[in-house]
XYZ file of C-alpha atoms in Angstrom:
74
model
C 0.001 -0.019 -0.009
C 1.508 3.323 -1.016
C 2.232 5.673 1.860
C 2.874 8.936 0.155
C 0.541 11.305 -1.662
C 2.625 11.329 -4.810
C 1.954 7.701 -5.665
C 0.366 7.523 -9.092
C 0.586 11.311 -9.605
C 1.623 12.353 -13.092
C 2.175 15.992 -14.035
C -0.287 17.188 -16.663
C 2.386 18.567 -18.956
C 6.062 18.834 -19.591
C 5.834 22.423 -18.337
C 4.377 21.281 -15.019
C 7.050 18.554 -14.762
C 9.762 21.175 -15.316
C 8.212 23.469 -12.689
C 8.105 20.695 -10.130
C 11.718 19.811 -10.825
C 12.811 23.414 -10.234
C 11.322 23.145 -6.758
C 13.597 20.260 -5.774
C 16.638 20.362 -8.035
C 18.915 22.437 -5.784
C 17.995 20.486 -2.625
C 18.429 17.135 -4.371
C 21.879 18.086 -5.655
C 22.890 19.391 -2.232
C 21.828 16.113 -0.620
C 23.527 14.006 -3.324
C 26.880 15.697 -4.108
C 28.237 14.887 -7.544
C 24.864 13.778 -8.792
C 22.147 15.651 -10.646
C 18.413 15.272 -10.737
C 18.779 14.394 -14.426
C 21.112 11.528 -13.449
C 18.466 10.221 -11.130
C 15.726 10.531 -13.792
C 17.866 8.511 -16.219
C 18.514 5.764 -13.704
C 14.900 5.654 -12.623
C 13.956 4.231 -16.023
C 15.702 0.957 -15.120
C 16.195 0.934 -11.334
C 13.382 0.272 -8.905
C 15.318 1.930 -6.080
C 15.970 5.070 -8.129
C 12.336 5.146 -9.288
C 11.288 5.149 -5.620
C 13.781 7.899 -4.775
C 12.562 9.996 -7.665
C 8.935 9.414 -6.597
C 9.806 10.602 -3.055
C 11.532 13.740 -4.330
C 8.635 14.511 -6.672
C 6.247 14.118 -3.715
C 8.185 16.879 -1.995
C 7.899 18.997 -5.117
C 4.130 18.434 -5.307
C 3.780 19.490 -1.679
C 5.893 22.564 -2.301
C 3.801 23.483 -5.343
C 0.605 23.098 -3.309
C 2.049 25.368 -0.581
C 3.018 27.941 -3.212
C -0.529 27.942 -4.558
C -1.968 28.513 -1.075
C 0.420 31.425 -0.485
C -0.648 33.078 -3.781
C -4.362 32.732 -2.914
C -4.060 34.102 0.581
């Protein structure tokens, strides 16, 4: 049973995907020196572990995007 809210989430467009990636790219690369988010995305296509790691990071991005939307409304 999935435990995070990102499970099954797919951005509606490439533009949305790019926006979500901007929200996490710097933090990911700080947490994983010598590695880029693009490296992880490439590996995720064939590695179950990396797919899970990417899913977790994208869940963070989705939460950040939701928080940004709330800030703009209020």
